[in-house]
Amino acid sequence: MIEVTKLNSLLEQYNLHFTRQRKKELEEKTTYEEMKEVLQFLIEELNISPSNIEKCPSILYWNVEAIKDNYSFLASHQIYNYNVETCLHILSTPPRQLQETYEYVEQNMGLKALNKNTSILRVDKRRIQEIEKKYAPYLSTEALLAAATSEKDIFEIGNILLVCASYHIPVTASVFKQDAQELEKIIRICQENQIEITGSTFHKKSSEILEMKRICEKYDTRIVSSMFGCSLDNLRLILESCQKMGIDPIGGIFRLNPEQLEDLLSICEEQGLMDHLTPFNSSPEEMRRIIEVCNEYHVKVADSMFHKNAKEVEKIIIYCLKSGVPKEKITGSFFKKSQEELEAIFQMCDKYSLKKEGTVFYRTAEEIEQLALICQEKGIPIETSMFRKTPAEVLKIIETCQMKRIPAAGGVFNSTPKEIEKMVTLLKRNGIPFTPIIFQRSYEEAREIVSICNYYKIPITGNIFSRSVHEVEEIISICQKHNIKITGSFFQKCPEELEEIFSYCEANHKPISASMLSRKIEELGEIQEICEEYQVESAETMYKRKPNEVEEILLICREKNLKVSGSLFRKPPKETLDIINMCEKLGISPIGEVFKRTPEEIEKIYQIFTQLLQEKPMNNCFGKKPEEVEKIITLCLQNRIPVTGSIFRKSAEELQENIEFVRNRFGEEYLLPLVLVCDKEHLNKVMPYLSGKGCLKVLKNSASILRLTLEEIVERESYIHEINQPFIINNQINPIFGLSRKKFEEKKKEMLEKYARNR
Amino acid sequence: MKMNLDKIKEIYGESAIIEIKNNIDDVVQNINTCISLHFRDVYDILENNPYIFLQPSDLFEEKIKSLIQKLGVEYIEKLEEDMTLWGEME
């Protein structure tokens, strides 16, 4: 017996709280000294938390020596401390009984079963044997131990098994939480109300399940298995919170109490995770710890992190950083793997020079190696899109591409071999050059798009396949509505954006241009405003730049007193300014193709021209790099060819080939710019023809006839014969060869009409 | 009327087609400039003188205005009679 005041002071000393009834039991069943000894052992020596003792108050009137004996036995026999702490009633088992049960279960069922069902240690071995003898064929190890722990008599256990058999319910540990009659009621209620029966269903009584059903109906949701671990009050509060926040009450949410849920929802809202509610796998405290870790290492929070605890997350982050992954590249995919798996994958990435990011984590280390070896064998570079498929699938795709003679790259790995074959056939049948963008669409979609384009006679380019069928139709309709000829570049934009741009252009009387399509509608407006402010006409190339860049460049023009021209917007402001400064330094106009080069290249080209030709460079030459310019000029000088603008349209290699061809075939006198810019095959057709007519020498004075194909030359020659004119007049090619196509057609028509009149 | 890329390829080679594709923005703009100046068959001009259309659009515009000024009000007639005059745009 313990006197009340002494009991209260002892409870207060150890921060224990019991109901009046429990206190009454303690007063009667133990003494002050015995209880104090037990509390000293449990709380001061073993660090058992008071809350666990509150769940198992009967330990407080157990003999402390027996408790100590039991604890040392369990500690020396691999029962994890955690399990003992939450199953304190085990310690209040008679030691000999505990030891016998331990030995029996460990020998016959294994240590794993013991740690999973630690409560079995307070059950007499003979009870376990009795149940085993009668019902072993119908029970798994776990179910058997649960039946033994349940304190139900042998007949009741048999009745429970009969109920399970009648209703085809698997015999799991949880069926022994209820007696047979209650079990049957629960099963019937679930079947009548289409509630899925899982292990956790039997944690509740039938009356509670009916109440759950009413609560769920009120909140217009269905019963899910995780609700069965939740009290009815908490269920009500959680569903109300979910309704208020507009979120689906799913999964792990019911493991939390309402306060934890509020806490967790506010964390999710703060971190922008409301669309990814898998954080409900974590408690709010763990979530906060994980977020703190992320903030410490400046890593973005990802919802896959919440499948791990904060320590694991930190370990992975540290490992990634040590392995050279930049913190901004540490994304959710890293946390879908264990550290060991990550280490293996990183090793493969290092071995095969792969980036440690993105889709590579879809595969195991072994698979990554297999993929790398396949690519090596096939002689193709490894691509990140390959990691979405297994090595066997990738190999089949590569083989299909090789058979169909298309590059095994890019979007093709999002497809299957069969689909690839169908796509290639579709393209070939419709005379469409292969484009990898087509694999953004399924075969059916691509076929429909081709059909639509053929119907509207729209040339099919790659861009078209970046849009869905519906979008293609809409874009065509928008173009028709605005009376604009459809080109491939329009499919860069979605229909809504295109409509906005067209309407903007119409409202502002601007012709639509391809560069505009790289800007958002707000940016077009901003650029227009900037042009008005600076009182300049907008140029097409302005739209290659963002509004702030346009303004910067206009400021540069103002400062440098330059006329605003489209070329100035080819490059960002800083580079443009550097080029202008270089042009100023060299005394050349900052206009045109000079903006295709860097300042250093411009200076080099200038030096080449002044050294080799003693003149300033012409604008055309800036289309080529300095090394190429030097080669071209050197070739011209070596072969005494005048250096004109059009010469720089050919590469040095082409020019060299043409020079040798013309020199060997026709002679040095024909090494003229207008001849050398033509294709060899064309020269090989036309020049012999002219030579046959005795007219080749005229090329030296007027090579412009080479602008016509041989067929055109023959056609015009036929005409001049009709009108009795010679091929050469005053040592020049007949001017008929200099007419535009339209003019020539008109003259032919005149001639035919004249003949018709004279008949 | 369509641009005859095959003719350009035949006369000037594949490299000319590549250059056109690489400078397509300027080419398109220059074609539009010619259309706005009321030339009747701009594609014929392009097929005969593809290299002048590769020039940056601002430079092309400057040169064509200079040429038109030189030729006078009958610039269209003169250029249709003698396509070699386009050589001044080089």
PDB file of N, CA, C and O in Angstrom, chain A residues 494-523:
ATOM      1  N   CYS A 494       2.526  28.521 -79.176  1.00  0.00           N
ATOM      2  CA  CYS A 494       1.226  27.873 -79.006  1.00  0.00           C
ATOM      3  C   CYS A 494       0.164  28.810 -79.597  1.00  0.00           C
ATOM      4  O   CYS A 494       0.429  30.001 -79.781  1.00  0.00           O
ATOM      5  N   PRO A 495      -1.019  28.291 -79.922  1.00  0.00           N
ATOM      6  CA  PRO A 495      -2.034  29.101 -80.608  1.00  0.00           C
ATOM      7  C   PRO A 495      -2.374  30.410 -79.900  1.00  0.00           C
ATOM      8  O   PRO A 495      -2.499  31.448 -80.552  1.00  0.00           O
ATOM      9  N   GLU A 496      -2.487  30.354 -78.581  1.00  0.00           N
ATOM     10  CA  GLU A 496      -2.882  31.564 -77.857  1.00  0.00           C
ATOM     11  C   GLU A 496      -1.835  32.665 -78.020  1.00  0.00           C
ATOM     12  O   GLU A 496      -2.165  33.826 -78.266  1.00  0.00           O
ATOM     13  N   GLU A 497      -0.573  32.247 -77.897  1.00  0.00           N
ATOM     14  CA  GLU A 497       0.498  33.237 -78.034  1.00  0.00           C
ATOM     15  C   GLU A 497       0.544  33.795 -79.453  1.00  0.00           C
ATOM     16  O   GLU A 497       0.743  34.994 -79.657  1.00  0.00           O
ATOM     17  N   LEU A 498       0.333  32.917 -80.423  1.00  0.00           N
ATOM     18  CA  LEU A 498       0.374  33.347 -81.823  1.00  0.00           C
ATOM     19  C   LEU A 498      -0.744  34.348 -82.105  1.00  0.00           C
ATOM     20  O   LEU A 498      -0.529  35.372 -82.756  1.00  0.00           O
ATOM     21  N   GLU A 499      -1.915  34.048 -81.596  1.00  0.00           N
ATOM     22  CA  GLU A 499      -3.066  34.958 -81.787  1.00  0.00           C
ATOM     23  C   GLU A 499      -2.744  36.327 -81.198  1.00  0.00           C
ATOM     24  O   GLU A 499      -3.001  37.357 -81.811  1.00  0.00           O
ATOM     25  N   GLU A 500      -2.143  36.313 -80.032  1.00  0.00           N
ATOM     26  CA  GLU A 500      -1.770  37.584 -79.372  1.00  0.00           C
ATOM     27  C   GLU A 500      -0.786  38.354 -80.239  1.00  0.00           C
ATOM     28  O   GLU A 500      -0.921  39.569 -80.422  1.00  0.00           O
ATOM     29  N   ILE A 501       0.196  37.656 -80.768  1.00  0.00           N
ATOM     30  CA  ILE A 501       1.224  38.335 -81.573  1.00  0.00           C
ATOM     31  C   ILE A 501       0.620  38.871 -82.861  1.00  0.00           C
ATOM     32  O   ILE A 501       0.879  40.027 -83.246  1.00  0.00           O
ATOM     33  N   PHE A 502      -0.205  38.084 -83.512  1.00  0.00           N
ATOM     34  CA  PHE A 502      -0.825  38.543 -84.761  1.00  0.00           C
ATOM     35  C   PHE A 502      -1.696  39.767 -84.498  1.00  0.00           C
ATOM     36  O   PHE A 502      -1.678  40.743 -85.248  1.00  0.00           O
ATOM     37  N   SER A 503      -2.482  39.683 -83.433  1.00  0.00           N
ATOM     38  CA  SER A 503      -3.385  40.808 -83.122  1.00  0.00           C
ATOM     39  C   SER A 503      -2.569  42.050 -82.816  1.00  0.00           C
ATOM     40  O   SER A 503      -2.923  43.155 -83.236  1.00  0.00           O
ATOM     41  N   TYR A 504      -1.466  41.844 -82.117  1.00  0.00           N
ATOM     42  CA  TYR A 504      -0.601  42.977 -81.795  1.00  0.00           C
ATOM     43  C   TYR A 504      -0.060  43.603 -83.071  1.00  0.00           C
ATOM     44  O   TYR A 504      -0.072  44.834 -83.237  1.00  0.00           O
ATOM     45  N   CYS A 505       0.439  42.751 -83.972  1.00  0.00           N
ATOM     46  CA  CYS A 505       1.026  43.259 -85.221  1.00  0.00           C
ATOM     47  C   CYS A 505      -0.019  44.002 -86.053  1.00  0.00           C
ATOM     48  O   CYS A 505       0.258  45.057 -86.615  1.00  0.00           O
ATOM     49  N   GLU A 506      -1.235  43.449 -86.080  1.00  0.00           N
ATOM     50  CA  GLU A 506      -2.311  44.117 -86.836  1.00  0.00           C
ATOM     51  C   GLU A 506      -2.636  45.469 -86.235  1.00  0.00           C
ATOM     52  O   GLU A 506      -2.739  46.477 -86.927  1.00  0.00           O
ATOM     53  N   ALA A 507      -2.771  45.476 -84.940  1.00  0.00           N
ATOM     54  CA  ALA A 507      -3.143  46.718 -84.252  1.00  0.00           C
ATOM     55  C   ALA A 507      -2.063  47.790 -84.421  1.00  0.00           C
ATOM     56  O   ALA A 507      -2.365  48.981 -84.468  1.00  0.00           O
ATOM     57  N   ASN A 508      -0.815  47.345 -84.534  1.00  0.00           N
ATOM     58  CA  ASN A 508       0.294  48.305 -84.628  1.00  0.00           C
ATOM     59  C   ASN A 508       0.856  48.418 -86.044  1.00  0.00           C
ATOM     60  O   ASN A 508       1.923  48.991 -86.242  1.00  0.00           O
ATOM     61  N   HIS A 509       0.152  47.844 -86.990  1.00  0.00           N
ATOM     62  CA  HIS A 509       0.535  47.906 -88.410  1.00  0.00           C
ATOM     63  C   HIS A 509       1.958  47.451 -88.626  1.00  0.00           C
ATOM     64  O   HIS A 509       2.740  48.112 -89.301  1.00  0.00           O
ATOM     65  N   LYS A 510       2.281  46.328 -88.017  1.00  0.00           N
ATOM     66  CA  LYS A 510       3.640  45.784 -88.175  1.00  0.00           C
ATOM     67  C   LYS A 510       3.555  44.466 -88.935  1.00  0.00           C
ATOM     68  O   LYS A 510       2.679  43.644 -88.650  1.00  0.00           O
ATOM     69  N   PRO A 511       4.473  44.266 -89.887  1.00  0.00           N
ATOM     70  CA  PRO A 511       4.482  42.941 -90.525  1.00  0.00           C
ATOM     71  C   PRO A 511       5.038  41.909 -89.552  1.00  0.00           C
ATOM     72  O   PRO A 511       5.947  42.213 -88.779  1.00  0.00           O
ATOM     73  N   ILE A 512       4.471  40.712 -89.595  1.00  0.00           N
ATOM     74  CA  ILE A 512       4.939  39.658 -88.689  1.00  0.00           C
ATOM     75  C   ILE A 512       6.288  39.145 -89.203  1.00  0.00           C
ATOM     76  O   ILE A 512       6.494  38.981 -90.408  1.00  0.00           O
ATOM     77  N   SER A 513       7.228  38.926 -88.290  1.00  0.00           N
ATOM     78  CA  SER A 513       8.522  38.379 -88.707  1.00  0.00           C
ATOM     79  C   SER A 513       8.914  37.249 -87.780  1.00  0.00           C
ATOM     80  O   SER A 513       8.432  37.184 -86.648  1.00  0.00           O
ATOM     81  N   ALA A 514       9.799  36.399 -88.264  1.00  0.00           N
ATOM     82  CA  ALA A 514      10.182  35.210 -87.483  1.00  0.00           C
ATOM     83  C   ALA A 514      10.805  35.598 -86.137  1.00  0.00           C
ATOM     84  O   ALA A 514      10.566  34.943 -85.129  1.00  0.00           O
ATOM     85  N   SER A 515      11.597  36.701 -86.116  1.00  0.00           N
ATOM     86  CA  SER A 515      12.258  37.082 -84.857  1.00  0.00           C
ATOM     87  C   SER A 515      11.256  37.415 -83.768  1.00  0.00           C
ATOM     88  O   SER A 515      11.502  37.199 -82.592  1.00  0.00           O
ATOM     89  N   MET A 516      10.095  37.933 -84.157  1.00  0.00           N
ATOM     90  CA  MET A 516       9.075  38.302 -83.155  1.00  0.00           C
ATOM     91  C   MET A 516       8.633  37.087 -82.363  1.00  0.00           C
ATOM     92  O   MET A 516       8.234  37.189 -81.209  1.00  0.00           O
ATOM     93  N   LEU A 517       8.697  35.945 -83.003  1.00  0.00           N
ATOM     94  CA  LEU A 517       8.174  34.739 -82.367  1.00  0.00           C
ATOM     95  C   LEU A 517       9.046  34.268 -81.210  1.00  0.00           C
ATOM     96  O   LEU A 517       8.651  33.382 -80.458  1.00  0.00           O
ATOM     97  N   SER A 518      10.252  34.870 -81.105  1.00  0.00           N
ATOM     98  CA  SER A 518      11.088  34.468 -79.979  1.00  0.00           C
ATOM     99  C   SER A 518      10.826  35.331 -78.744  1.00  0.00           C
ATOM    100  O   SER A 518      11.429  35.154 -77.698  1.00  0.00           O
ATOM    101  N   ARG A 519       9.872  36.261 -78.869  1.00  0.00           N
ATOM    102  CA  ARG A 519       9.558  37.141 -77.746  1.00  0.00           C
ATOM    103  C   ARG A 519       8.143  36.889 -77.242  1.00  0.00           C
ATOM    104  O   ARG A 519       7.274  36.432 -77.984  1.00  0.00           O
ATOM    105  N   LYS A 520       7.928  37.237 -75.965  1.00  0.00           N
ATOM    106  CA  LYS A 520       6.557  37.179 -75.429  1.00  0.00           C
ATOM    107  C   LYS A 520       5.825  38.449 -75.861  1.00  0.00           C
ATOM    108  O   LYS A 520       6.472  39.447 -76.174  1.00  0.00           O
ATOM    109  N   ILE A 521       4.503  38.403 -75.803  1.00  0.00           N
ATOM    110  CA  ILE A 521       3.704  39.532 -76.289  1.00  0.00           C
ATOM    111  C   ILE A 521       4.015  40.807 -75.497  1.00  0.00           C
ATOM    112  O   ILE A 521       4.111  41.898 -76.084  1.00  0.00           O
ATOM    113  N   GLU A 522       4.259  40.663 -74.197  1.00  0.00           N
ATOM    114  CA  GLU A 522       4.549  41.868 -73.390  1.00  0.00           C
ATOM    115  C   GLU A 522       5.852  42.501 -73.850  1.00  0.00           C
ATOM    116  O   GLU A 522       5.999  43.723 -73.857  1.00  0.00           O
ATOM    117  N   GLU A 523       6.797  41.633 -74.230  1.00  0.00           N
ATOM    118  CA  GLU A 523       8.089  42.144 -74.662  1.00  0.00           C
ATOM    119  C   GLU A 523       7.973  42.902 -75.983  1.00  0.00           C
ATOM    120  O   GLU A 523       8.670  43.900 -76.184  1.00  0.00           O
TER     121      GLU A 523
END
